[in-house]
XYZ file of C-alpha atoms in Angstrom:
426
model
C -22.420 -5.723 -11.329
C -22.292 -9.108 -9.587
C -19.847 -9.848 -6.802
C -17.719 -12.144 -8.981
C -17.651 -9.731 -11.921
C -16.754 -6.890 -9.567
C -13.891 -8.945 -8.135
C -12.574 -9.987 -11.556
C -12.849 -6.452 -12.931
C -10.875 -5.025 -10.034
C -8.390 -7.905 -10.195
C -7.792 -7.182 -13.874
C -7.207 -3.489 -13.218
C -4.891 -4.145 -10.285
C -2.997 -6.835 -12.186
C -2.622 -4.452 -15.110
C -1.300 -1.714 -12.829
C 1.174 -4.062 -11.205
C 2.345 -5.496 -14.526
C 2.887 -1.981 -15.856
C 4.833 -1.236 -12.691
C 7.007 -4.289 -13.283
C 7.542 -3.248 -16.915
C 8.542 0.209 -15.707
C 10.955 -1.370 -13.231
C 12.512 -3.406 -16.070
C 13.060 -0.241 -18.131
C 14.556 1.519 -15.100
C 16.776 -1.457 -14.242
C 18.065 -1.585 -17.812
C 18.718 2.168 -17.812
C 20.174 2.565 -14.322
C 22.637 0.395 -12.393
C 21.684 -0.704 -8.848
C 23.310 2.454 -7.430
C 21.227 4.680 -9.720
C 18.038 2.779 -8.950
C 18.828 3.103 -5.260
C 19.218 6.895 -5.591
C 15.933 7.168 -7.514
C 14.109 5.011 -5.007
C 15.401 6.954 -2.025
C 14.006 10.183 -3.524
C 10.665 8.469 -4.056
C 10.878 6.970 -0.553
C 11.179 10.452 0.966
C 8.028 11.529 -0.900
C 6.217 8.344 0.104
C 7.242 8.869 3.725
C 5.929 12.436 3.618
C 2.621 11.129 2.283
C 2.272 8.272 4.750
C 3.432 10.143 7.845
C 1.634 13.371 6.973
C -1.792 12.221 5.782
C -3.118 12.293 9.371
C -4.982 8.992 8.854
C -7.900 10.860 7.329
C -8.755 7.757 5.282
C -9.160 5.703 8.485
C -11.369 8.421 9.950
C -13.427 8.355 6.737
C -13.826 4.607 7.183
C -15.018 5.010 10.766
C -17.429 7.862 9.861
C -18.817 6.069 6.809
C -21.110 4.059 9.081
C -23.365 7.168 9.206
C -25.056 7.414 5.762
C -25.812 11.120 6.285
C -22.102 11.979 6.269
C -21.127 10.084 3.144
C -21.689 12.768 0.456
C -19.699 15.377 2.383
C -16.964 12.876 3.249
C -16.488 12.188 -0.463
C -16.528 15.890 -1.330
C -13.962 16.737 1.359
C -11.389 14.275 0.032
C -9.815 16.356 -2.742
C -9.353 19.696 -0.927
C -8.223 17.985 2.268
C -5.731 15.858 0.388
C -4.175 18.720 -1.545
C -3.936 20.970 1.512
C -2.572 18.400 3.950
C -0.260 16.982 1.280
C 1.276 20.376 0.514
C 2.070 20.956 4.179
C 3.543 17.447 4.454
C 5.785 18.003 1.424
C 7.128 21.287 2.786
C 7.933 19.727 6.155
C 9.591 16.727 4.497
C 11.862 18.955 2.409
C 12.891 20.900 5.497
C 13.728 17.734 7.431
C 15.545 16.251 4.439
C 17.669 19.388 4.140
C 18.700 19.025 7.772
C 19.477 15.296 7.420
C 20.959 15.094 3.903
C 24.526 14.380 4.994
C 23.886 11.973 7.862
C 21.140 10.012 6.050
C 22.920 9.963 2.654
C 19.837 11.324 0.887
C 19.706 12.395 -2.789
C 20.283 16.014 -3.837
C 17.799 18.882 -3.275
C 16.503 19.083 -6.878
C 15.690 15.387 -6.927
C 13.881 15.624 -3.586
C 11.872 18.696 -4.636
C 10.776 16.907 -7.806
C 9.710 13.814 -5.887
C 7.905 15.764 -3.153
C 5.794 17.554 -5.761
C 3.855 14.300 -5.834
C 2.966 14.352 -2.136
C -0.206 16.519 -2.431
C -1.342 14.420 -5.396
C -0.735 11.120 -3.611
C -2.499 12.302 -0.444
C -5.571 13.379 -2.401
C -5.530 10.041 -4.246
C -5.479 8.207 -0.906
C -8.584 9.995 0.382
C -10.549 9.870 -2.892
C -9.660 6.226 -3.475
C -10.911 5.315 -0.011
C -14.318 6.940 -0.471
C -14.655 5.220 -3.847
C -14.029 1.845 -2.204
C -16.376 2.603 0.685
C -19.015 3.732 -1.803
C -19.037 0.346 -3.574
C -17.054 1.658 -6.555
C -13.863 -0.395 -6.448
C -13.876 -0.539 -10.262
C -13.322 3.239 -10.346
C -10.358 3.000 -7.984
C -8.889 0.178 -10.061
C -9.286 1.961 -13.391
C -7.832 5.188 -12.028
C -4.762 3.343 -10.752
C -4.414 1.587 -14.110
C -4.546 4.906 -15.965
C -1.839 6.364 -13.725
C 0.425 3.353 -14.182
C -0.098 3.453 -17.949
C 0.894 7.122 -18.085
C 4.089 6.506 -16.126
C 5.093 3.358 -17.990
C 4.195 4.780 -21.404
C 6.363 7.833 -20.827
C 9.313 5.711 -19.703
C 8.989 3.550 -22.811
C 8.674 6.608 -25.052
C 11.840 8.129 -23.633
C 13.711 4.840 -23.970
C 16.268 3.310 -21.658
C 19.160 5.040 -23.408
C 17.901 8.523 -22.536
C 16.767 7.950 -18.977
C 18.515 9.615 -16.069
C 17.675 9.464 -12.384
C 15.955 12.870 -12.617
C 13.910 11.788 -15.640
C 12.753 8.618 -13.875
C 11.606 10.605 -10.827
C 9.729 13.050 -13.076
C 7.983 10.140 -14.816
C 7.016 8.744 -11.410
C 4.967 11.913 -10.794
C 2.660 11.063 -13.680
C 1.113 8.094 -11.857
C -0.534 10.018 -8.972
C -1.363 12.979 -11.257
C -3.348 10.914 -13.766
C -4.808 8.712 -11.009
C -6.180 11.791 -9.240
C -7.493 13.315 -12.468
C -9.568 10.221 -13.235
C -10.980 10.108 -9.696
C -11.768 13.840 -9.654
C -13.615 13.724 -12.986
C -15.645 10.712 -11.879
C -16.558 12.330 -8.555
C -17.700 15.475 -10.315
C -19.916 13.507 -12.676
C -21.403 11.631 -9.740
C -22.491 14.998 -8.272
C -21.424 14.364 -4.651
C -22.330 16.572 -1.735
C -20.619 19.836 -0.941
C -17.475 20.043 1.184
C -18.154 20.593 4.874
C -15.603 22.439 6.989
C -17.015 21.228 10.348
C -16.952 17.645 9.089
C -13.405 18.136 7.773
C -12.301 19.273 11.236
C -14.029 16.290 12.847
C -12.454 13.904 10.339
C -8.973 15.320 10.899
C -9.429 15.156 14.664
C -10.496 11.526 14.546
C -7.696 10.749 12.118
C -5.099 12.277 14.415
C -6.147 9.913 17.195
C -5.674 6.965 14.827
C -2.522 8.319 13.208
C 0.135 6.854 15.519
C -0.945 3.376 14.460
C -1.071 4.325 10.785
C 2.356 5.964 10.956
C 3.788 2.921 12.700
C 2.281 0.643 10.039
C 3.936 2.669 7.295
C 7.271 2.758 9.078
C 6.986 -0.991 9.506
C 6.778 -1.300 5.719
C 9.331 1.306 4.664
C 11.626 2.465 7.471
C 13.924 -0.432 6.649
C 14.891 1.383 3.437
C 16.419 4.229 5.421
C 18.222 1.818 7.745
C 19.491 -0.178 4.761
C 20.581 2.965 2.904
C 22.481 4.253 5.945
C 24.150 0.958 6.881
C 24.629 -0.700 3.478
C 24.382 2.021 0.800
C 22.372 2.618 -2.413
C 23.505 -0.612 -4.111
C 21.759 -2.728 -1.461
C 18.725 -0.417 -1.638
C 18.560 -0.908 -5.407
C 18.468 -4.692 -5.038
C 16.067 -4.689 -2.091
C 13.555 -2.266 -3.611
C 13.328 -4.347 -6.774
C 12.630 -7.389 -4.594
C 9.913 -5.415 -2.787
C 8.349 -4.449 -6.131
C 8.228 -8.091 -7.226
C 7.015 -9.334 -3.838
C 3.998 -7.021 -4.205
C 2.565 -9.666 -6.547
C 2.039 -11.840 -3.475
C -0.660 -9.471 -2.233
C -2.314 -8.647 -5.564
C -5.323 -10.979 -5.429
C -5.519 -10.657 -1.632
C -5.709 -6.873 -1.813
C -8.330 -6.982 -4.552
C -10.526 -9.299 -2.487
C -10.234 -6.929 0.482
C -11.106 -3.895 -1.657
C -14.077 -5.579 -3.305
C -15.473 -6.696 0.065
C -14.790 -3.489 2.013
C -18.201 -1.904 1.524
C -19.825 -5.114 2.763
C -18.367 -4.542 6.224
C -20.509 -1.394 6.476
C -23.632 -2.532 4.630
C -26.935 -2.385 6.506
C -27.870 -5.795 5.078
C -24.926 -7.482 6.819
C -26.336 -8.547 10.181
C -23.100 -10.058 11.515
C -20.048 -7.999 10.456
C -17.718 -10.262 12.456
C -18.849 -13.354 10.542
C -18.512 -11.443 7.264
C -14.976 -10.418 8.241
C -14.023 -13.964 9.249
C -15.325 -15.360 5.965
C -13.369 -12.761 3.992
C -10.232 -13.482 6.011
C -10.425 -17.211 5.248
C -10.518 -16.487 1.537
C -7.739 -13.904 1.805
C -5.486 -16.298 3.695
C -6.015 -19.025 1.088
C -5.098 -16.571 -1.651
C -2.095 -15.387 0.363
C -0.641 -18.887 0.639
C -1.029 -19.546 -3.076
C 0.228 -16.097 -4.058
C 3.389 -16.258 -1.939
C 4.388 -19.612 -3.418
C 3.667 -18.545 -7.002
C 5.506 -15.247 -6.649
C 8.613 -16.892 -5.214
C 8.748 -19.502 -7.977
C 8.299 -16.946 -10.759
C 10.993 -14.709 -9.294
C 13.453 -17.603 -9.204
C 12.800 -18.276 -12.890
C 12.574 -14.762 -14.318
C 14.693 -12.254 -12.395
C 18.041 -12.987 -14.049
C 16.827 -13.194 -17.688
C 14.517 -10.171 -17.381
C 16.515 -7.765 -15.202
C 20.037 -8.937 -15.940
C 22.807 -10.515 -13.855
C 23.313 -7.363 -11.764
C 19.941 -8.055 -10.081
C 20.233 -11.856 -9.792
C 20.317 -11.766 -5.976
C 16.776 -10.327 -5.925
C 15.200 -13.764 -6.412
C 16.272 -14.938 -2.961
C 15.067 -11.672 -1.427
C 11.637 -12.139 -3.024
C 11.388 -15.640 -1.537
C 12.068 -14.177 1.916
C 9.680 -11.237 1.521
C 6.675 -12.811 -0.212
C 5.285 -14.849 2.736
C 5.294 -11.857 5.079
C 3.835 -9.498 2.473
C 1.024 -11.946 1.707
C 0.179 -12.633 5.366
C 0.082 -8.935 6.198
C -2.286 -8.350 3.284
C -4.468 -11.237 4.486
C -5.042 -9.351 7.749
C -6.468 -6.220 6.117
C -10.097 -7.194 6.699
C -9.353 -7.856 10.378
C -7.609 -4.488 10.672
C -10.619 -2.715 9.147
C -12.944 -4.382 11.646
C -10.664 -3.326 14.508
C -10.730 0.291 13.268
C -14.517 0.177 13.280
C -15.183 -1.427 16.670
C -11.946 -1.769 18.601
C -10.796 1.788 19.210
C -7.345 3.264 18.807
C -5.605 1.048 21.350
C -6.391 -2.010 19.253
C -4.888 -0.459 16.120
C -2.045 1.693 17.436
C -0.496 -0.752 19.910
C 0.025 -3.694 17.530
C 1.483 -1.471 14.809
C 3.912 0.216 17.199
C 4.974 -3.145 18.607
C 5.589 -4.578 15.129
C 7.592 -1.478 14.185
C 9.769 -1.842 17.286
C 10.385 -5.501 16.435
C 11.216 -4.628 12.820
C 13.635 -1.866 13.812
C 15.438 -4.058 16.334
C 15.788 -6.897 13.835
C 17.064 -4.548 11.120
C 19.692 -3.039 13.395
C 20.765 -6.544 14.362
C 20.703 -8.195 10.920
C 21.472 -5.514 8.297
C 25.104 -4.832 9.340
C 25.884 -8.533 8.950
C 23.565 -9.723 6.179
C 22.661 -6.544 4.257
C 19.495 -6.747 2.144
C 18.944 -10.388 3.138
C 18.724 -9.415 6.806
C 16.346 -6.607 5.885
C 14.013 -9.014 4.063
C 14.057 -11.500 6.932
C 13.286 -8.772 9.483
C 10.341 -7.619 7.372
C 8.740 -11.042 7.073
C 9.083 -11.781 10.794
C 7.542 -8.450 11.836
C 4.756 -8.577 9.212
C 3.775 -12.053 10.367
C 3.815 -10.965 14.006
C 1.473 -8.040 13.272
C -0.972 -10.248 11.364
C -1.083 -12.727 14.259
C -1.685 -9.987 16.836
C -4.528 -8.537 14.736
C -6.099 -11.982 14.509
C -5.775 -12.467 18.271
C -7.481 -9.137 18.975
C -10.294 -9.923 16.551
C -10.883 -13.298 18.198
C -10.922 -11.723 21.658
C -13.241 -8.837 20.727
C -15.770 -10.834 18.709
C -15.634 -14.278 20.295
C -14.944 -15.805 16.893
C -13.122 -19.157 17.197
C -9.633 -19.288 15.704
C -10.674 -22.078 13.348
C -13.141 -19.708 11.642
C -10.200 -17.607 10.416
C -8.335 -20.536 8.866
C -9.116 -21.661 5.312
C -10.663 -25.076 4.945
C -10.711 -27.449 2.011
C -13.235 -25.341 0.091
C -11.110 -22.181 0.261
C -7.841 -23.965 -0.495
C -9.353 -25.852 -3.423
C -10.619 -22.783 -5.203
C -10.689 -19.425 -3.426
C -11.531 -17.524 -6.592
C -14.727 -19.534 -7.027
C -16.051 -18.314 -3.712
C -17.724 -14.960 -3.434
C -17.888 -12.501 -0.576
C -21.443 -11.260 -0.329
C -21.979 -7.508 -0.267
C -24.445 -5.154 -1.949
C -23.784 -4.388 -5.571
C -23.016 -0.762 -6.321
């Protein structure tokens, strides 16, 4: 498969997944008021937090270890058992902490949280297996698996119908996405006949991941801790509006994320003699896509939110306009972040993420009490942009690449999709 066909295939799968997610959000918005959507999303947010804070950054360790071709079969084989085991422990710990904090954090009830946290082992295994598929030059597999999961979730919601949906039913449907996603990946890995799991390698991977995990945890908290602050200070109604805006703002990173995924294996290919130049070239294209995507997403939200979601969610359009630039810029820095993981060491990945999280938390505490969801969106964009700039500065300092080589020129701005990132076909 050529580079361009690989990119377009993955873009189609990712676009399909995101469109199905938007369709699911429309069904949920029509079935549940903002308060109900906020309750549903907080249950899912607890499960997502358990996944992100408990996965031990194994996927980053896989990325660092992938440079040794001898380890690749066992790294792929270790993904499923490691994910299920680590995910189960993370879910149990999350439920315990949620039980202790239910009253002060205004979390949903125990049954809703147990249902949501059943997806943590599945999501953790998906994270690891997806990463090895991308590293192994099989982004099409990762894209199709995600599309299948989204189709299962959305199809079930549509089959039930908006009139019969409750908060518990919506959370149960949410579980279908990681379950089907993992099933597709597991079947494909088995057919590919990968190597056998290796316990010594699993220990080494977990150990390396733990050293990288503070940065990964901070990056997740940067993206999602604002939900807990918003829920505590403003309530589920504001969370319902803000989370819909986040869902729509994800369109701003669609093409950018696909370009990063399709070029990831090229950063580790033996044929690439200058990984820094490859990374800079990818970043230029990603930044051009980010600028176009943020503008397009904001305009579409302004036109479509009220007629599609109803007047109760009309304020989301302004939130999308605030969020989209930061979301797109953060996505544009993914290739730089991957290069820093490979060559920069933990201090170049952990420090920037922790600093951005501290900035985000301070801004949320300052802005949310006065401006609610609007303050939350503004805090996110400022902190996302700051992290992307710091990552670029570190890359420039470590590699000696001039700043101008990271900025898109006329060729990228005129037609980023016509340009191709060179990497071996898989």
